[in-house]
Each structure stands twice: as structure tokens, then as C-alpha cells.
Short mmCIF file of C-alpha atoms in Angstrom, two decimals:
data_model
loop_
_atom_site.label_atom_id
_atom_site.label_comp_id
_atom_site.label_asym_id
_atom_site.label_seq_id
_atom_site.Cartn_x
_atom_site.Cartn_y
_atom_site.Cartn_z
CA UNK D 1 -17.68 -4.41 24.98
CA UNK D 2 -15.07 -3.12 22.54
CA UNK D 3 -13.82 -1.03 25.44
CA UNK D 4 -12.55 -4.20 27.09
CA UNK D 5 -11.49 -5.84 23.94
CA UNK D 6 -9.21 -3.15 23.36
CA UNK D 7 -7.71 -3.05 26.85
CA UNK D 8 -6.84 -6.51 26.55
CA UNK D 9 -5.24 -6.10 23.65
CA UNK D 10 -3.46 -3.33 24.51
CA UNK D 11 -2.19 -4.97 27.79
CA UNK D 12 -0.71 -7.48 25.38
CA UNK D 13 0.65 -4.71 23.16
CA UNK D 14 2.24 -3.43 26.15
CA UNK D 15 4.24 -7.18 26.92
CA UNK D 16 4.95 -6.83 22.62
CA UNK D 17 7.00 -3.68 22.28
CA UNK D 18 8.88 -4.75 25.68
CA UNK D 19 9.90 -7.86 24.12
CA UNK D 20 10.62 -6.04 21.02
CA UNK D 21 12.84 -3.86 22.64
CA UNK D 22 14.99 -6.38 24.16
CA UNK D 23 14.74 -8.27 20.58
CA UNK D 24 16.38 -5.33 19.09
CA UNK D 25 18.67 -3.98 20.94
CA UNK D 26 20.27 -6.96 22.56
CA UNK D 27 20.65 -9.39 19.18
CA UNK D 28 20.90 -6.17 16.70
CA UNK D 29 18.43 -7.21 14.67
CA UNK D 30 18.23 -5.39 11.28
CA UNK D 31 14.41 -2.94 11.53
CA UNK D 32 13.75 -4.00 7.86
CA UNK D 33 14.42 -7.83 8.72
CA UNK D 34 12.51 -7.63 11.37
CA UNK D 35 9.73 -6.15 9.96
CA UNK D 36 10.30 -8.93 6.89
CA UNK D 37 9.67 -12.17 9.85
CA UNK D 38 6.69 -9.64 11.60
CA UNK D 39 4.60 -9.56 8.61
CA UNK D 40 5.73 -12.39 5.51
CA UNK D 41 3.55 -14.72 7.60
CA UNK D 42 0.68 -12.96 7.37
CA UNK D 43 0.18 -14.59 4.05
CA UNK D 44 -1.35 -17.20 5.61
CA UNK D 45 -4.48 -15.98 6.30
CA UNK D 46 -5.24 -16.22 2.61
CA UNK D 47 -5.63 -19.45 2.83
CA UNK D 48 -9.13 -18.30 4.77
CA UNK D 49 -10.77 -17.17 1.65
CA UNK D 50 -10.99 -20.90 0.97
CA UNK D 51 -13.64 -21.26 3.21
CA UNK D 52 -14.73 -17.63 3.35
CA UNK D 53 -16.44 -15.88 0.63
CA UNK D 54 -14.69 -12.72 -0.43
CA UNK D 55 -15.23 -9.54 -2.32
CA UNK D 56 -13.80 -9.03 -5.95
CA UNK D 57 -14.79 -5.42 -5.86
CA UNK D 58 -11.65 -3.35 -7.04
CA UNK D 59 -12.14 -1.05 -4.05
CA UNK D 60 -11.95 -3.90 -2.14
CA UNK D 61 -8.52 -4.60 -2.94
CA UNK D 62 -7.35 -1.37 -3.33
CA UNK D 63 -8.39 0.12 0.12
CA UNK D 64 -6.94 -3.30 1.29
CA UNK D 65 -3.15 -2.28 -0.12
CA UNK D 66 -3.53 1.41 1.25
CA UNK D 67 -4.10 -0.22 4.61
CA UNK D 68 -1.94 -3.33 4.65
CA UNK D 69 1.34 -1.48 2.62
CA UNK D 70 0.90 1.37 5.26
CA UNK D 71 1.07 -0.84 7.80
CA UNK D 72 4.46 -2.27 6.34
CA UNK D 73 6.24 1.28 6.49
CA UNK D 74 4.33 2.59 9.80
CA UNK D 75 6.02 -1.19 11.53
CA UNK D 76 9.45 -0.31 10.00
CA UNK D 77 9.70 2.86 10.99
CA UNK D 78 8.51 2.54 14.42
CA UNK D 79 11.41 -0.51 14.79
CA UNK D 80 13.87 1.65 13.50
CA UNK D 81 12.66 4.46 16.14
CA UNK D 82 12.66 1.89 19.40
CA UNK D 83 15.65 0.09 18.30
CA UNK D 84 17.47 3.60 18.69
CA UNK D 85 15.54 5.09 21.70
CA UNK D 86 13.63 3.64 24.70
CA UNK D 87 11.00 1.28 24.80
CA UNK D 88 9.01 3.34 27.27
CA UNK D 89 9.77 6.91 25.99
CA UNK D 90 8.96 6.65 21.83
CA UNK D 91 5.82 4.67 21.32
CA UNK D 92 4.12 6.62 23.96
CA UNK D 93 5.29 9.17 21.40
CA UNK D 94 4.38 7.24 18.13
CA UNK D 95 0.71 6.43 20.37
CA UNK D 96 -0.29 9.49 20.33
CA UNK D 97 0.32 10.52 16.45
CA UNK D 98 -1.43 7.55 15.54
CA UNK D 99 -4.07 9.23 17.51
CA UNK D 100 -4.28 12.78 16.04
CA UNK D 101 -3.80 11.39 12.55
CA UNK D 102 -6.52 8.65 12.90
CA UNK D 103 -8.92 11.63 14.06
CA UNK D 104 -8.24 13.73 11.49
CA UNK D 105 -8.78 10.73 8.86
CA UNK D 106 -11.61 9.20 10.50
CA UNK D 107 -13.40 12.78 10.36
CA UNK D 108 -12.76 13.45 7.27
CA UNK D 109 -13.52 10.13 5.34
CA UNK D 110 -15.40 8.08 8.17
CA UNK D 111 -18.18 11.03 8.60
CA UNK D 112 -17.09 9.84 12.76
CA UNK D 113 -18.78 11.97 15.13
CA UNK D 114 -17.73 11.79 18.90
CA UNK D 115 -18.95 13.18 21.47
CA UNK D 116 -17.53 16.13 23.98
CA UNK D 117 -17.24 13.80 26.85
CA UNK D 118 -15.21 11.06 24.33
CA UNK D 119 -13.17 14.15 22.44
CA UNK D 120 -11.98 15.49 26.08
CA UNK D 121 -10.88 11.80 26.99
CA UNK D 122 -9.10 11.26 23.89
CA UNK D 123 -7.37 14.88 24.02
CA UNK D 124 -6.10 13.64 28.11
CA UNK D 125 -4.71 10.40 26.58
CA UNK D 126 -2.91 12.04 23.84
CA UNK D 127 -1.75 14.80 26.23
CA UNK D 128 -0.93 11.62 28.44
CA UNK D 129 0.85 9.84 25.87
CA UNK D 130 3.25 13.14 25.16
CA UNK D 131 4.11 13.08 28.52
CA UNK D 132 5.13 9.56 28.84
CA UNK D 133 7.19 9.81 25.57
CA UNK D 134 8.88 13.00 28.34
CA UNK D 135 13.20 11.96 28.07
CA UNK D 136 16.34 13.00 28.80
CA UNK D 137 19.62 10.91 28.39
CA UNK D 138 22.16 10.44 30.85
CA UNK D 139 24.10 13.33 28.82
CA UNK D 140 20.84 15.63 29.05
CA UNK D 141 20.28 15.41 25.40
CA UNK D 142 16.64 14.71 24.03
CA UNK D 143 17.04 12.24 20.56
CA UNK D 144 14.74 14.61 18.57
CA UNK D 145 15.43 12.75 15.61
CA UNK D 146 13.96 9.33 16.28
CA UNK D 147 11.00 11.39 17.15
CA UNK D 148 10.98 12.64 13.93
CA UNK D 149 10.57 9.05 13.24
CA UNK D 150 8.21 8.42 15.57
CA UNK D 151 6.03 10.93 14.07
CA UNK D 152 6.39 8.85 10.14
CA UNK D 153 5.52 6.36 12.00
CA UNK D 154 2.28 7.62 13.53
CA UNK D 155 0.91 8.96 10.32
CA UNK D 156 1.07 5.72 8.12
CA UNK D 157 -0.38 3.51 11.10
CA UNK D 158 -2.98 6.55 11.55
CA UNK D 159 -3.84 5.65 7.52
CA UNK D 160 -3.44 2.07 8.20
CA UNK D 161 -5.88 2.10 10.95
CA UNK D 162 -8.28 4.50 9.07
CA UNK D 163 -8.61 2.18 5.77
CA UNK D 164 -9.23 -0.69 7.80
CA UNK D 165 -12.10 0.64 9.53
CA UNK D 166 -13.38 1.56 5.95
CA UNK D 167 -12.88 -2.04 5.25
CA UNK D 168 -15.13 -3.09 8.43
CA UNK D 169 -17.74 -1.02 7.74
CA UNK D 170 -18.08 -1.18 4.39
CA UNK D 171 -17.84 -5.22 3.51
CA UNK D 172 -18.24 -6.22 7.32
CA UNK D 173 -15.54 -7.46 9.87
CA UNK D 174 -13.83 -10.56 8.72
CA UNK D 175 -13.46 -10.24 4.87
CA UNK D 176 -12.37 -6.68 5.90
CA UNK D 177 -9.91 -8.28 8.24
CA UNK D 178 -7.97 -11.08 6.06
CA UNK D 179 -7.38 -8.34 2.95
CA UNK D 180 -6.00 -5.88 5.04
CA UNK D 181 -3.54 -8.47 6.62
CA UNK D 182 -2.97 -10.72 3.79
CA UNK D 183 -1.92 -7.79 1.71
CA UNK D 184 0.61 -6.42 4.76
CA UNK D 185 1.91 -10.14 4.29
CA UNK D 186 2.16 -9.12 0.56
CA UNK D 187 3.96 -5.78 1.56
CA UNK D 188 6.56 -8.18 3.86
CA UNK D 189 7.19 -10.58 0.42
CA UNK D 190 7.92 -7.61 -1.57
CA UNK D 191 10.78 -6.27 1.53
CA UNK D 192 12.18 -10.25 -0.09
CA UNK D 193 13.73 -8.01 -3.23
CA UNK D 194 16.14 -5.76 -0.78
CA UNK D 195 19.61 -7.77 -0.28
CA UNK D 196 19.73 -7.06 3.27
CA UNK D 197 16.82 -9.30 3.81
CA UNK D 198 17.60 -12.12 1.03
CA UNK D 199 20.86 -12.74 2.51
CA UNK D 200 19.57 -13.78 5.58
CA UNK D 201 18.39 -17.23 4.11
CA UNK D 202 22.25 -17.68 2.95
CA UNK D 203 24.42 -20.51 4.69
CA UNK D 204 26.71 -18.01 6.42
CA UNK D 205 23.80 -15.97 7.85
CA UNK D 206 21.65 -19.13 8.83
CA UNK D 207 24.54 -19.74 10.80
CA UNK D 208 24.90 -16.63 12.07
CA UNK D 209 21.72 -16.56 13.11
CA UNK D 210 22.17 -20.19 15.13
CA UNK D 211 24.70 -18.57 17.44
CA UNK D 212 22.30 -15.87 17.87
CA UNK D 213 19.74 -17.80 19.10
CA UNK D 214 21.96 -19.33 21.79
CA UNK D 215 21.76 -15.82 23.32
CA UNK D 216 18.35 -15.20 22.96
CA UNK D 217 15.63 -17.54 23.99
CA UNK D 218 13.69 -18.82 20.74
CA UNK D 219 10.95 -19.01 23.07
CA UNK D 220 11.06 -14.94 23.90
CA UNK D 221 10.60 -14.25 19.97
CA UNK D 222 7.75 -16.45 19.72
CA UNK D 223 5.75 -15.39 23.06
CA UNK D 224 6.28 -11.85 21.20
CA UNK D 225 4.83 -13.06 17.80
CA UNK D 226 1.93 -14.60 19.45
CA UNK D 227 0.93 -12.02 21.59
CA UNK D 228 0.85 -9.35 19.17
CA UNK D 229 -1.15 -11.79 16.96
CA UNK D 230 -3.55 -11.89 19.26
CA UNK D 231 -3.46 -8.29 20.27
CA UNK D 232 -3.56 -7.26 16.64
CA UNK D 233 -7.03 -9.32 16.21
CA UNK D 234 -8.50 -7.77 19.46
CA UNK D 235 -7.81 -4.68 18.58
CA UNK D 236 -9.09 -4.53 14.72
CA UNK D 237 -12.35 -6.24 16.42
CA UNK D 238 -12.58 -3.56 18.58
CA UNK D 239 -12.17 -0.93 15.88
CA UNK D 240 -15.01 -2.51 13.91
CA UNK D 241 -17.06 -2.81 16.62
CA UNK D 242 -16.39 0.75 17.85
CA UNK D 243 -15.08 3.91 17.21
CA UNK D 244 -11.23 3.52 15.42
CA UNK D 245 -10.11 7.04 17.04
CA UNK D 246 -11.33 6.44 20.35
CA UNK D 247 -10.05 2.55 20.48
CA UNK D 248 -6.36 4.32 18.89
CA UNK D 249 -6.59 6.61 22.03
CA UNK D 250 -6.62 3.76 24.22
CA UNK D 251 -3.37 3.15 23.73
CA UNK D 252 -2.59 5.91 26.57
CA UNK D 253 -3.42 2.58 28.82
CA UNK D 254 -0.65 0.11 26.77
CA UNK D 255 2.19 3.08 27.66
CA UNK D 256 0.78 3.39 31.28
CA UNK D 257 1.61 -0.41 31.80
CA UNK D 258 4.90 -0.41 29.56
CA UNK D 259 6.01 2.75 32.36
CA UNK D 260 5.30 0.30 34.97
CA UNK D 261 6.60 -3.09 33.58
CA UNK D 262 9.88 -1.16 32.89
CA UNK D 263 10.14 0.21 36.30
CA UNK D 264 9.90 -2.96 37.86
CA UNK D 265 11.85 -4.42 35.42
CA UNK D 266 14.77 -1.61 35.37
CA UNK D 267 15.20 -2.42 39.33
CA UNK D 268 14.63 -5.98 39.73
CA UNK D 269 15.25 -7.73 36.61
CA UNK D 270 18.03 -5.16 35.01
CA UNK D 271 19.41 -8.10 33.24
CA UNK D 272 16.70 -8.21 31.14
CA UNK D 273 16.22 -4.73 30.42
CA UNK D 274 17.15 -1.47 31.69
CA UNK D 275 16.11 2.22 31.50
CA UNK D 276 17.45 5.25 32.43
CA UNK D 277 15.12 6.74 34.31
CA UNK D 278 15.31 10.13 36.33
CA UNK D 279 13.40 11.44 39.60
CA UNK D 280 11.62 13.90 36.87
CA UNK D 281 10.73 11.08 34.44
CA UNK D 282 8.83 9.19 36.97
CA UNK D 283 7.32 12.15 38.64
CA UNK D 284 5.93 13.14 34.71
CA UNK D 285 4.84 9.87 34.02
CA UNK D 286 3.15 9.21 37.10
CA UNK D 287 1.18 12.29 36.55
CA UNK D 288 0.78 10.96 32.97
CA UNK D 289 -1.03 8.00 34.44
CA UNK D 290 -3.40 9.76 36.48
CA UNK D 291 -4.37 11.93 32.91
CA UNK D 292 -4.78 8.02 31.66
CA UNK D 293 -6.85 6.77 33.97
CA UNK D 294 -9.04 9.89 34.38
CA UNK D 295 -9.30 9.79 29.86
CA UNK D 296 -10.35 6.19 29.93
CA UNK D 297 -13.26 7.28 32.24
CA UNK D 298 -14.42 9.98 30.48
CA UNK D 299 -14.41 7.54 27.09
CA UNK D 300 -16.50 5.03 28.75
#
């Protein structure tokens, strides 16, 4: 079951970052004040623990900042990265560090054992994922620096995703589930204290930011909030309910439908967003999807 839970959330992951891309490139939106609106709301879900009993148990809360504060920087980083590089090309990239660091993590302080069959699956979607991150700009030059990134990026959602899982399986599934987001909201009100986010509630950035949203569709920023609401919450069930590595892995199937919706989208709807994309790129990352589908066997 948390097979499919994580495919659909994934599949909504997949409509997220798209959205995201377009959100950042087209309106230059700031990463950090991005990442301020992606995660200040998650304060909300505090107001759960009014009808939810929860833990006072220091670990508790600590565990609960590793997780949600790591979540903060791995979301910042990983705008920064796509806002700079293609949507199709870099979180394939950041995918599969999240991968290799969650394994490493998850062995170390989770005790997770996997077996053969679900270690060679994961090792094809990671291999997968590196090929779909495969790039070369128009000029021939590979951005190596925004995989640098990419790879920050990967290790503190890799910690992120590890600490949450303690969460789970140590004080069970919900409580686990409203600390580690309610203190990522916490991590988004502290981003509040740098000026280039403050100033954005000033009169001359409000109406900035009115103009703005003649050009872009308020509509098209919420559809991407609420979808990766909901694909957040399937995917942190499905790491409770299974193993975190092998539902991180998983992610080889989000980048196999990004590759495709950005095809399509590169030649019918170029308007919306474009991709360069060349003969060799599509030949890798069609191979790339074969390695995905053949991994996501092998793990079920």
C-alpha cells in the first residue's frame, strides 16, 4: 500500500517542481522568499495539538527541529538550484542524493535492513535519476555549480527525511507528523528576520507584487501549494508506513513523468515552458526510464 501512496504523491510532486519552475523563472521570484510563503504556513498545523495529544518529551522536540530546520535549508537550496538550471535536469539530480544520503542515515540510525532484490532497485533508480539529471546547454557547457547545489540540497532533505521517520516510529505517525512540519513553519518565521523577506510586506513591494500577479495566474501558485500539500502528506505516510530509503528512491518515477510532461510541454505548449533538449538528452533519458520502470519492479 505505501508503494501506491508514494506514486501518487510523487506524480503530484512531479506537476509541483514544473509549476515551480515556471514560478521562478518567469516572475523572478527571490529562492529565500519563496521558500518564506512555502513553509510560514505550516504553522498552522499547530493548531492540531488542540485536539491531538502530543509528546513533551525533549527528544521529541528536538528530533522535530533537526527534521523541520533541515527541511528549511534542503527547500532553499534546491529553489536556488532550479531557479538557475532546468526543471527536468537538477532534481533528478537532487532525487537521487536524497537517496544515497537517506540510505546511509537510515542504516546507520534506523537499524533499516533491505533486501537484495529492494537494494538493486533502489541502486537502478538512483543510477536512473543521474541520468535524467544528464545536460548540456545550447553553448555545450554543463552548470556544475548548481549541481554542487543540488548535492546541499540532497543531504539536508536526506536528514530531513531520516529524522522524520525517527519521529514515526518512535511516537507513531501523526504526532510525528505535525512537529516535524510545525517546526519547518517555525524555520520559515525565523527566514521573517532577513530584510529581503520583510520588505516584501512594504507598500512599494505589495504593489510590486500586484503587477506581478497580472502576469502570473494567482490560480497557478495556488494549484502548486496545494498539490505539494497533498503530496508532502502522502509521501511522509508512506515513509511511516514503509521503508523511508526505498519510498526516497521512488522518486526515479516523479523525474520519469517531469521528462515527459516537459517534452510535451517544450513542443506544444512552449509558451508555458520550454527546454532545451538535444537528440542525446532524450535518447539518455529514455533509457533512464526503462532503468525506472525496471527499479520500481524489483522494489515491489
Amino acid at each position: 500500500m505505501w508503494i501506491l501512496i508514494a506514486l501518487i504523491g510523487y506524480a503530484l510532486f512531479a506537476v509541483v517542481f514544473i509549476l515551480d519552475k515556471r514560478i521562478l523563472t518567469n516572475e523572478k521570484q527571490s529562492p529565500i522568499v519563496y521558500t518564506f510563503y512555502s513553509t510560514v504556513f505550516l504553522l498552522l498545523v499547530g493548531l492540531a495539538w488542540f485536539f491531538i495529544p502530543f509528546s513533551f518529551d525533549p527528544k521529541f522536540w528536538l528530533v522535530s527541529l533537526i527534521s523541520g530546520f533541515t527541511f528549511i535549508v534542503g527547500l532553499y537550496t534546491m529553489f536556488v538550484a532550479v531557479s538557475k538550471s532546468e526543471a527536468s535536469h537538477i532534481d533528478p539530480f537532487i532525487g537521487a542524493m536524497i537517496t544515497v544520503t537517506t540510505f546511509f542515515l537510515a542504516r546507520f540510525f534506523l537499524n533499516e535492513a533491505l533486501t537484495i532484490r529492494q537494494m538493486a532497485g533502489i541502486g537502478l533508480l538512483i543510477v536512473a535519476s543521474v541520468f535524467l539529471s544528464f545536460k548540456k546547454t545550447p553553448q555545450n557547457k554543463t552548470h556544475w555549480r548548481w549541481y554542487a547545489i543540488g548535492i546541499v540540497a540532497g543531504i539536508f532533505f536526506g536528514i530531513s527525511n531520516v529524522s522524520a521517520k525517527y519521529l514515526y516510529d518512535t511516537f507513531s505517525f501523526i504526532p510525528g507528523l505535525i512537529g516535524s512540519r510545525f517546526a519547518a513553519g517555525l524555520g520559515g518565521l525565523v527566514l521573517l528576520l532577513l530584510p529581503s523577506v520583510w520588505k516584501t510586506f512594504l507598500p512599494s513591494a505589495k504593489k510590486s507584487a500586484k503587477v506581478s500577479t497580472t502576469k502570473q495566474p494567482l490560480g497557478l501558485v495556488a494549484l502548486d501549494k496545494v498539490c505539494g500539500l497533498i503530496a508532502i502528506l502522502l509521501l511522509q505516510w508512506a515513509t511511516a508506513l514503509g521503508s523511508v530509503t526505498a519510498v526516497n528512491a521512488l522518486a526515479g518515477w516523479q523525474y520519469a513523468l517531469m521528462f515527459v510532461i516537459i517534452l510535451v510541454l517544450s513542443h506544444r505548449r512552449s509558451n508555458f515552458l520550454r527546454e532545451y533538449l538535444t537528440k542525446r538528452e532524450i535518447i539518455v533519458e529514455t533509457a533512464a526510464l526503462v532503468l525506472v520502470i525496471i527499479g520500481l519492479v524489483l522494489i515491489i
